PDB file of C-alpha atoms in Angstrom:
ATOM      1  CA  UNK Z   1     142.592 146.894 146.843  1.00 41.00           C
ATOM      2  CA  UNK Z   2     140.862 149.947 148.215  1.00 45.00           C
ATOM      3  CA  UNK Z   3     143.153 152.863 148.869  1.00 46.00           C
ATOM      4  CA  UNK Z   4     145.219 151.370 151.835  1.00 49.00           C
ATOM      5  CA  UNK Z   5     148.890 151.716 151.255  1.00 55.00           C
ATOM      6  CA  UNK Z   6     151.165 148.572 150.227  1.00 56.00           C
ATOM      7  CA  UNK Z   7     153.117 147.286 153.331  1.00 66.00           C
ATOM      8  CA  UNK Z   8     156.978 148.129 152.143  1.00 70.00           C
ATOM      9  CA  UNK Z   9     158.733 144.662 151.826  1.00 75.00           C
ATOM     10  CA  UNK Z  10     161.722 144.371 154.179  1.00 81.00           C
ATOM     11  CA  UNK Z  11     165.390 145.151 153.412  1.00 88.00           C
ATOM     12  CA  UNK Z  12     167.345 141.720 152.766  1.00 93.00           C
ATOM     13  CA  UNK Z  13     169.356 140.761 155.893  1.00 94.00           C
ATOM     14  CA  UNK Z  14     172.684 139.325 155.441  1.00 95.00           C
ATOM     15  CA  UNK Z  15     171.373 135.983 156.652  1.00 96.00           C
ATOM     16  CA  UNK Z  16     168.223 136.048 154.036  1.00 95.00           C
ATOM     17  CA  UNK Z  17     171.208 137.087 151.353  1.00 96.00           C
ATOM     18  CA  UNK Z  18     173.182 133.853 152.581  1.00 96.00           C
ATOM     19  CA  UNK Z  19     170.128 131.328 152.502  1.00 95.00           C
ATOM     20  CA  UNK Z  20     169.176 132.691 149.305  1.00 95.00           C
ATOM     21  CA  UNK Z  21     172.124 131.869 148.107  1.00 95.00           C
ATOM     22  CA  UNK Z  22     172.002 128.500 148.928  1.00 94.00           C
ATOM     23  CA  UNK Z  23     168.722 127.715 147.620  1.00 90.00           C
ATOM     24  CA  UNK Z  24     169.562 129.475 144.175  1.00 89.00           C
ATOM     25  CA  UNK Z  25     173.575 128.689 143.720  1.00 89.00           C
ATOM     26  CA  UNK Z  26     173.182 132.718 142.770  1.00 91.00           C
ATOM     27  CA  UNK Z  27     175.982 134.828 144.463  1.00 93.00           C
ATOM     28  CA  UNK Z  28     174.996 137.824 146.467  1.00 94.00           C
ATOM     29  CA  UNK Z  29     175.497 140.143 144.040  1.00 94.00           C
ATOM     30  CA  UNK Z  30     172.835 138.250 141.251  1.00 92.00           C
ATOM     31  CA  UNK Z  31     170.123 138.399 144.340  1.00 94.00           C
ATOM     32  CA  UNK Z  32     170.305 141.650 145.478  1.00 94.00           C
ATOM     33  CA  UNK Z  33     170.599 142.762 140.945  1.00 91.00           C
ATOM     34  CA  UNK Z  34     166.873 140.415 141.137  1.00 89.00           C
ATOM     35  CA  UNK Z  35     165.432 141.421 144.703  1.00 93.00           C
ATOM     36  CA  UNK Z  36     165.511 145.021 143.371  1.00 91.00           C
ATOM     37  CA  UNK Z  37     163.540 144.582 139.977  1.00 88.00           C
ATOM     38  CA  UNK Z  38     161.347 142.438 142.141  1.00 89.00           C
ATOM     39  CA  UNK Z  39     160.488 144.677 144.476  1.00 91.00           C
ATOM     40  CA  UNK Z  40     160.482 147.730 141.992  1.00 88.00           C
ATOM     41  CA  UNK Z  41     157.391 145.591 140.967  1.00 85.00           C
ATOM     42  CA  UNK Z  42     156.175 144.205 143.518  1.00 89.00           C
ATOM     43  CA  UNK Z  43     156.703 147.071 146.529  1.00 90.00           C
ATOM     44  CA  UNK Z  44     155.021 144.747 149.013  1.00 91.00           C
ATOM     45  CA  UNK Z  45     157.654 141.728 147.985  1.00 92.00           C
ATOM     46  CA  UNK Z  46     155.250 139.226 146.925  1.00 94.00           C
ATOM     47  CA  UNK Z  47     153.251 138.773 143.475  1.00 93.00           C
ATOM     48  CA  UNK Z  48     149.411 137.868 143.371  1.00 94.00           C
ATOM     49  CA  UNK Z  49     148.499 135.076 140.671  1.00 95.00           C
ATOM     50  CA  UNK Z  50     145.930 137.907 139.205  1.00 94.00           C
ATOM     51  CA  UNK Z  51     149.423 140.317 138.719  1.00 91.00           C
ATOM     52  CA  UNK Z  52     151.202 136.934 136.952  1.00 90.00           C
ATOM     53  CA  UNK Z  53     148.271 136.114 134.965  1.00 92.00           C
ATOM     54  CA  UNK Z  54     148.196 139.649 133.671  1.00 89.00           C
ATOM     55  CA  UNK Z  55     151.609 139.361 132.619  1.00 84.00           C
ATOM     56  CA  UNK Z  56     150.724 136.865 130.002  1.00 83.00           C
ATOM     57  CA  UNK Z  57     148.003 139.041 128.914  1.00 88.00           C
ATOM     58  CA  UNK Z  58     149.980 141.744 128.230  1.00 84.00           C
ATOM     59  CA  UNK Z  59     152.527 139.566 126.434  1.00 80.00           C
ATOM     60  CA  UNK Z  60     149.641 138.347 125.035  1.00 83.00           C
ATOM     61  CA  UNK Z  61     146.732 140.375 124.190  1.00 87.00           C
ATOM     62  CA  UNK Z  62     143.194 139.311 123.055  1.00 88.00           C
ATOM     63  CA  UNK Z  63     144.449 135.440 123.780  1.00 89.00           C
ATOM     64  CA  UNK Z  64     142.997 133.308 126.524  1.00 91.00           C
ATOM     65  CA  UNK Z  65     145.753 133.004 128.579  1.00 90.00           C
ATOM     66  CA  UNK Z  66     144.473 132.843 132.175  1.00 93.00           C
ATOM     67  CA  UNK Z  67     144.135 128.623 132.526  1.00 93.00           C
ATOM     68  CA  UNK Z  68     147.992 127.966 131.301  1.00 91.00           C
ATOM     69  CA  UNK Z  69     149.351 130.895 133.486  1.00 91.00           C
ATOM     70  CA  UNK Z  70     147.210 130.298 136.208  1.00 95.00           C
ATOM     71  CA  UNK Z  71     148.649 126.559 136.433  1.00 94.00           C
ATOM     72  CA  UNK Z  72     152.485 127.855 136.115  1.00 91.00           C
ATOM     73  CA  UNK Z  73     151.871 129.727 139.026  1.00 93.00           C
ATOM     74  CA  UNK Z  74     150.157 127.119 141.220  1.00 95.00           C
ATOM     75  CA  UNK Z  75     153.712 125.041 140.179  1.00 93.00           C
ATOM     76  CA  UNK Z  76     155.679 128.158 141.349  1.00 93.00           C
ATOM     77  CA  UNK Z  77     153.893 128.500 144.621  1.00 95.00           C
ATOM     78  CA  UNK Z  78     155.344 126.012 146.904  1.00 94.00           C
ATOM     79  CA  UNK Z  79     153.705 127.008 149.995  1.00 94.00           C
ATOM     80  CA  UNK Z  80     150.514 127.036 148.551  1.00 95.00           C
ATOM     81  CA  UNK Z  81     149.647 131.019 150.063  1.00 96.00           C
ATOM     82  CA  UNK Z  82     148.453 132.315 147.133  1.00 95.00           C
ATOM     83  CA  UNK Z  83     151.691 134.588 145.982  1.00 96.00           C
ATOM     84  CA  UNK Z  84     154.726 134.125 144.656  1.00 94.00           C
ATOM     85  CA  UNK Z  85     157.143 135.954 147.460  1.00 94.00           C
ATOM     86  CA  UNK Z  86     160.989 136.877 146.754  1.00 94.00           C
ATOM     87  CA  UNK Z  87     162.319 133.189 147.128  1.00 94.00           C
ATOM     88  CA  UNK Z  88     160.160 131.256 145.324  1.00 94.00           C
ATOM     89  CA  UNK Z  89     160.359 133.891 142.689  1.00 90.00           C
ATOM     90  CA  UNK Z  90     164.166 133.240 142.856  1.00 91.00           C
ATOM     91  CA  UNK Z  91     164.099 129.447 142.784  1.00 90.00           C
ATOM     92  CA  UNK Z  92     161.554 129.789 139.707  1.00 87.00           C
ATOM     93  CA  UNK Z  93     163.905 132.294 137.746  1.00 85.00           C
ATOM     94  CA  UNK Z  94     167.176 129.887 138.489  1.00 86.00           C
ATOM     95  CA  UNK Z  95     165.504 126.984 136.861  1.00 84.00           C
ATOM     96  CA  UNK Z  96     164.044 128.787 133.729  1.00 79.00           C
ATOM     97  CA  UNK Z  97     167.711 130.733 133.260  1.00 77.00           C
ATOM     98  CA  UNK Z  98     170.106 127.417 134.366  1.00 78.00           C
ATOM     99  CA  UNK Z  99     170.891 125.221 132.079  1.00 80.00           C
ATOM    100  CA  UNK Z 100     169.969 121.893 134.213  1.00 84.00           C
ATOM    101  CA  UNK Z 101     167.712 120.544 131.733  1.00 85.00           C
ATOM    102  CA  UNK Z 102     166.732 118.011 134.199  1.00 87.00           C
ATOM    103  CA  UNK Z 103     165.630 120.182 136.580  1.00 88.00           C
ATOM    104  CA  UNK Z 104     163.774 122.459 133.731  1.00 86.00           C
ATOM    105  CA  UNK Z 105     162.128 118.917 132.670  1.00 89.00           C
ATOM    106  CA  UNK Z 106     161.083 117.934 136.564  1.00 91.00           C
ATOM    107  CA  UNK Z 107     159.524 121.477 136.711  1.00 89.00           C
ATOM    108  CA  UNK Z 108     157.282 121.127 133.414  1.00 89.00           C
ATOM    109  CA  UNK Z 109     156.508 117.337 134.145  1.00 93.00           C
ATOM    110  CA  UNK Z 110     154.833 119.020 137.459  1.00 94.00           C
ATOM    111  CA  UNK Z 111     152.800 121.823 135.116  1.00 92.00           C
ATOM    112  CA  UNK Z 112     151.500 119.075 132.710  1.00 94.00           C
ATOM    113  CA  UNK Z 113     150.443 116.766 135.636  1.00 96.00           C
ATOM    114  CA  UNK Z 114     147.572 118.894 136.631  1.00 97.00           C
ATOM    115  CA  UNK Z 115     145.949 115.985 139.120  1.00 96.00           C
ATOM    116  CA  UNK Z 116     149.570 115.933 140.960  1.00 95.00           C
ATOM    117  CA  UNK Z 117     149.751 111.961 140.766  1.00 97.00           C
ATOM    118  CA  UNK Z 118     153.249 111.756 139.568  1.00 96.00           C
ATOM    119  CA  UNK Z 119     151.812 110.869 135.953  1.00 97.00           C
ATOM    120  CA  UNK Z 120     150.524 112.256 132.747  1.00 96.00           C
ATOM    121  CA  UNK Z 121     147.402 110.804 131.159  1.00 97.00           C
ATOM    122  CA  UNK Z 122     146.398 111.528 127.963  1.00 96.00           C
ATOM    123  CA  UNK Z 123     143.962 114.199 129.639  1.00 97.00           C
ATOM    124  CA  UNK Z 124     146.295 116.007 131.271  1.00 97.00           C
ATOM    125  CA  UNK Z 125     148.321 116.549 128.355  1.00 94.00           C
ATOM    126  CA  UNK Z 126     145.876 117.331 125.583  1.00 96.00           C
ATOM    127  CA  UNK Z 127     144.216 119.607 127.894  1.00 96.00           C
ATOM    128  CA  UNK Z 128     147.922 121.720 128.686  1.00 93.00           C
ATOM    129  CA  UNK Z 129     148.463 121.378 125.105  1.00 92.00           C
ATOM    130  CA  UNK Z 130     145.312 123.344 124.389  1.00 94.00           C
ATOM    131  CA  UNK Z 131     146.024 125.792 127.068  1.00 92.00           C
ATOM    132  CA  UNK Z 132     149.623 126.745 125.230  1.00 88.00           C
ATOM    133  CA  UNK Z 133     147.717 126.067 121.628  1.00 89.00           C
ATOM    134  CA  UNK Z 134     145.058 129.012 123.340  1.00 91.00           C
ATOM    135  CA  UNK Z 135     147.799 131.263 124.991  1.00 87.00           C
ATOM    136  CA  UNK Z 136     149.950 131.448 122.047  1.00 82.00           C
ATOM    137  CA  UNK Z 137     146.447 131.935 119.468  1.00 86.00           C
ATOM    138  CA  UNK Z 138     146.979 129.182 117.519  1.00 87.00           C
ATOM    139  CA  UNK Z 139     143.311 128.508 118.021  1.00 87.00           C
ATOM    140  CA  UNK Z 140     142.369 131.999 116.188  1.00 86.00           C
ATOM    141  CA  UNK Z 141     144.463 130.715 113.340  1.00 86.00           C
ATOM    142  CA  UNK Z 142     143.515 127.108 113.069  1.00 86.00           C
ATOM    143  CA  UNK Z 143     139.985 126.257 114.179  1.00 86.00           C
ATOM    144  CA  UNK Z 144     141.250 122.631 114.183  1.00 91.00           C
ATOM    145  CA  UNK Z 145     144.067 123.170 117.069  1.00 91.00           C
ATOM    146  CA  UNK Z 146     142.042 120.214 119.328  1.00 95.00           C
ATOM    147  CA  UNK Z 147     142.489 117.997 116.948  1.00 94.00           C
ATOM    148  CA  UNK Z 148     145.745 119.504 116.251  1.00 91.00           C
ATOM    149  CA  UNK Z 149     146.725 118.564 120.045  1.00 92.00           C
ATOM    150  CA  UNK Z 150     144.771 115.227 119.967  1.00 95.00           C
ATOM    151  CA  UNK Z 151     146.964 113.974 116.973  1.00 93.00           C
ATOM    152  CA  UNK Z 152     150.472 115.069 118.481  1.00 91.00           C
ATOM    153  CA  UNK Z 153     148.747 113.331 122.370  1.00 94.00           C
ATOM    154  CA  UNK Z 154     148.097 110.194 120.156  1.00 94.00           C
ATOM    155  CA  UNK Z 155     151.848 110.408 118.723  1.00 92.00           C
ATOM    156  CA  UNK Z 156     153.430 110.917 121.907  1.00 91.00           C
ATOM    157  CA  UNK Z 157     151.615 108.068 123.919  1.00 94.00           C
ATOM    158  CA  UNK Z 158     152.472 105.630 121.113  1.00 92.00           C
ATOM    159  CA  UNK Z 159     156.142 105.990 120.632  1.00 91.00           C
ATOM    160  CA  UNK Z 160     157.090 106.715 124.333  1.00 92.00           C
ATOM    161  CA  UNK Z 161     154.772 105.214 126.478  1.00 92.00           C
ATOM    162  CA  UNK Z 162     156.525 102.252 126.525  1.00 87.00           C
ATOM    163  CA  UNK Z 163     154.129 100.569 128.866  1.00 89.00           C
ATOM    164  CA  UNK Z 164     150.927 101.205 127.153  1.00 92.00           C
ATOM    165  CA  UNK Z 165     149.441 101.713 129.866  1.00 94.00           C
ATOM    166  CA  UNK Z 166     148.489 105.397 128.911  1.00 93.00           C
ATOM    167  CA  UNK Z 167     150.316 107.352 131.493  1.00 96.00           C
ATOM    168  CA  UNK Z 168     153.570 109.268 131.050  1.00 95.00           C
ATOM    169  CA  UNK Z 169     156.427 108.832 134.018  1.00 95.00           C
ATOM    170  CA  UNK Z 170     158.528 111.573 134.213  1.00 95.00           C
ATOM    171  CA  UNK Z 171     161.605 109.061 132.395  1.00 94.00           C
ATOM    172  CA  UNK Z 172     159.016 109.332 129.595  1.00 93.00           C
ATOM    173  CA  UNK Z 173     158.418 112.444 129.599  1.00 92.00           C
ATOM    174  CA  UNK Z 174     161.973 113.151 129.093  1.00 92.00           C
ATOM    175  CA  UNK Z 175     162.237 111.021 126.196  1.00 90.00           C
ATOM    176  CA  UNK Z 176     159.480 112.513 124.177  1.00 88.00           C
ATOM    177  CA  UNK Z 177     161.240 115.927 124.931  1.00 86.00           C
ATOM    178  CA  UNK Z 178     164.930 114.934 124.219  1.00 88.00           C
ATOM    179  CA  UNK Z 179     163.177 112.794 120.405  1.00 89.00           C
ATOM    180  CA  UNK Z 180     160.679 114.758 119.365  1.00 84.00           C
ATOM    181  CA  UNK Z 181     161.718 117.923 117.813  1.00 83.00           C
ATOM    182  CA  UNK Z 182     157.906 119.553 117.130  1.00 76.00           C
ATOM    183  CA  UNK Z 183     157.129 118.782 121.438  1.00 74.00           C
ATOM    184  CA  UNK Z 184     160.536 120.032 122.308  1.00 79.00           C
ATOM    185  CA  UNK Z 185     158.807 123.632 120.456  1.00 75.00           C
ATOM    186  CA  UNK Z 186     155.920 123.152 122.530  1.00 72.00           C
ATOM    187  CA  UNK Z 187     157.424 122.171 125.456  1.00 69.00           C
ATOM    188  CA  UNK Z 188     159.761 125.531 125.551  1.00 69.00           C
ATOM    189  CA  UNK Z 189     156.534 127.015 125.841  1.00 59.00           C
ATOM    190  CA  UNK Z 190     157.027 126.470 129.945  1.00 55.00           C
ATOM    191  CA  UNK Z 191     160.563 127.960 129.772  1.00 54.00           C
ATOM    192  CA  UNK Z 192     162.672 124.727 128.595  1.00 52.00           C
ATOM    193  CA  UNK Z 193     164.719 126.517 126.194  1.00 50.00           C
ATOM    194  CA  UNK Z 194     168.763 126.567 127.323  1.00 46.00           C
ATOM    195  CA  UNK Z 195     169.308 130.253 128.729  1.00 48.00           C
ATOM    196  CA  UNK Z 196     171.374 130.837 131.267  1.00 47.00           C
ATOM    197  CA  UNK Z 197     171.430 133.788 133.074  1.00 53.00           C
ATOM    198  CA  UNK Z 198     172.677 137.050 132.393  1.00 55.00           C
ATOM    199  CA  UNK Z 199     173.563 139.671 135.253  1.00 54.00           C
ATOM    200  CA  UNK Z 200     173.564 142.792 135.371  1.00 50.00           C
ATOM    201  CA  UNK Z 201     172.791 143.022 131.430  1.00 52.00           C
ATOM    202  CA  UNK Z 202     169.960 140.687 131.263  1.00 50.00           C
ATOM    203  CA  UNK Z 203     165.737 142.191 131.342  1.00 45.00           C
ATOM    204  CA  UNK Z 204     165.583 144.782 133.677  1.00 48.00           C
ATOM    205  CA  UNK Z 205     162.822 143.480 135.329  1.00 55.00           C
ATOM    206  CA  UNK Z 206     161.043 140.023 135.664  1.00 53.00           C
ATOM    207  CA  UNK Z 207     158.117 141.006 133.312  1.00 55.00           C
ATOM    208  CA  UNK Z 208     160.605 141.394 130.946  1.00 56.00           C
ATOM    209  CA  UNK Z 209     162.454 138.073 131.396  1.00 53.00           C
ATOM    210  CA  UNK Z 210     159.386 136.324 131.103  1.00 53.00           C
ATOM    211  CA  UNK Z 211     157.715 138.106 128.004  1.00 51.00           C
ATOM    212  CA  UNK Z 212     161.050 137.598 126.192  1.00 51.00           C
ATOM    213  CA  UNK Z 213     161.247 134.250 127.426  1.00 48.00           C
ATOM    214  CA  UNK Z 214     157.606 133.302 126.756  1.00 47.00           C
ATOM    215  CA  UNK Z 215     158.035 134.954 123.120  1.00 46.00           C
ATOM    216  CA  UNK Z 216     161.102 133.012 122.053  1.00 45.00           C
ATOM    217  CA  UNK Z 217     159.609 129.540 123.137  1.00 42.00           C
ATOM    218  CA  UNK Z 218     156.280 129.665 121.711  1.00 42.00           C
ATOM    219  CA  UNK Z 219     157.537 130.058 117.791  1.00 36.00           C
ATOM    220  CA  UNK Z 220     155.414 127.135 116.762  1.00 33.00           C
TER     221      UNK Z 220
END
């Protein structure tokens, strides 16, 4: 951005240490281990959706990645400002390292449901099932991945939409992911898969965590 120098993020106060705390269930120790990789990173403390997306591009080179990453971060932005600052950051890398499954589950339900309604339609999730089929270049290997997706959307919606009303609730959801061994593969692909975290001895950086992370849950 021109050759204007990066604000410096701020130290970490011990009250900011305390609420992060909170919000994570990390102790201080975990936070400042992560606020320092962060900000090794990101000097200015907060991470532009053009610097996520090209961490998927890296992990993932010559594959259209840009859509899927582009809606993880939208998810991960809670305040809606355009970057992912230290907190949100934080909250984002407790639920992808935890082992809550429910609260991994909640998280993805909110990445498939691209119109924010509380539901999936079959859209929604044949078009996020491309975007992963795209990111991961399944499409470069199998010209037929739509109708690859369309088959597995069709499958889904008839043994777990329960209704038939052709939208997923998140109970649903849940269901297909807890039954359905070839989703549960796909569905890793937004950082489902049971990890929990690892301090000090873990990635040495968040581009790290999230290419190993990315790596391991997209072995279709």
């Amino acid at each position: 951005m021109g050759n204007g120098k990066i604000k410096q993020a701020k130290e970490l106060t011990e009250d900011d240490i305390l609420k992060l705390c909170i919000v994570s269930q990390f102790s201080k120790e975990e936070i400042l281990f992560c606020y320092k990789n962060f900000i090794a990173d990101c000097p200015g403390g907060k991470l532009s959706k053009k610097d996520f997306q090209n961490i998927y591009k890296k992990i993932y080179p010559g594959n259209k990645t840009t859509k899927f990453s582009s809606r993880i971060f939208d998810v991960y932005d809670r305040n809606k400002d355009g970057f992912l600052d230290f907190e949100e950051f934080l909250k984002a890398y407790k639920i992808t390292t935890g082992s809550d499954l429910n609260e991994k589950l909640k998280v993805a339900f909110e990445i498939y449901d691209l119109n924010n309604d509380g539901v999936l339609d079959k859209k929604e999730m044949f078009e996020t099932l491309c975007n992963i089929y795209t990111m991961a270049g399944i499409d470069q290997k199998n010209k037929g991945y739509k109708k690859l997706a369309e088959e597995k959307v069709n499958i889904i919606y008839n043994r777990f939409n329960l209704k038939r009303d052709n939208f997923l609730t998140l109970q649903e959801f849940i269901q297909c992911y807890l039954n359905d061994e070839s989703l549960k593969k796909i569905l890793n692909a937004t950082f489902l898969e049971q990890k929990p975290h690892n301090f000090p001895n873990g990635p040495k950086s968040y581009r790290e965590y999230h290419s190993e992370a990315i790596q391991k849950a997209l072995s279709l």
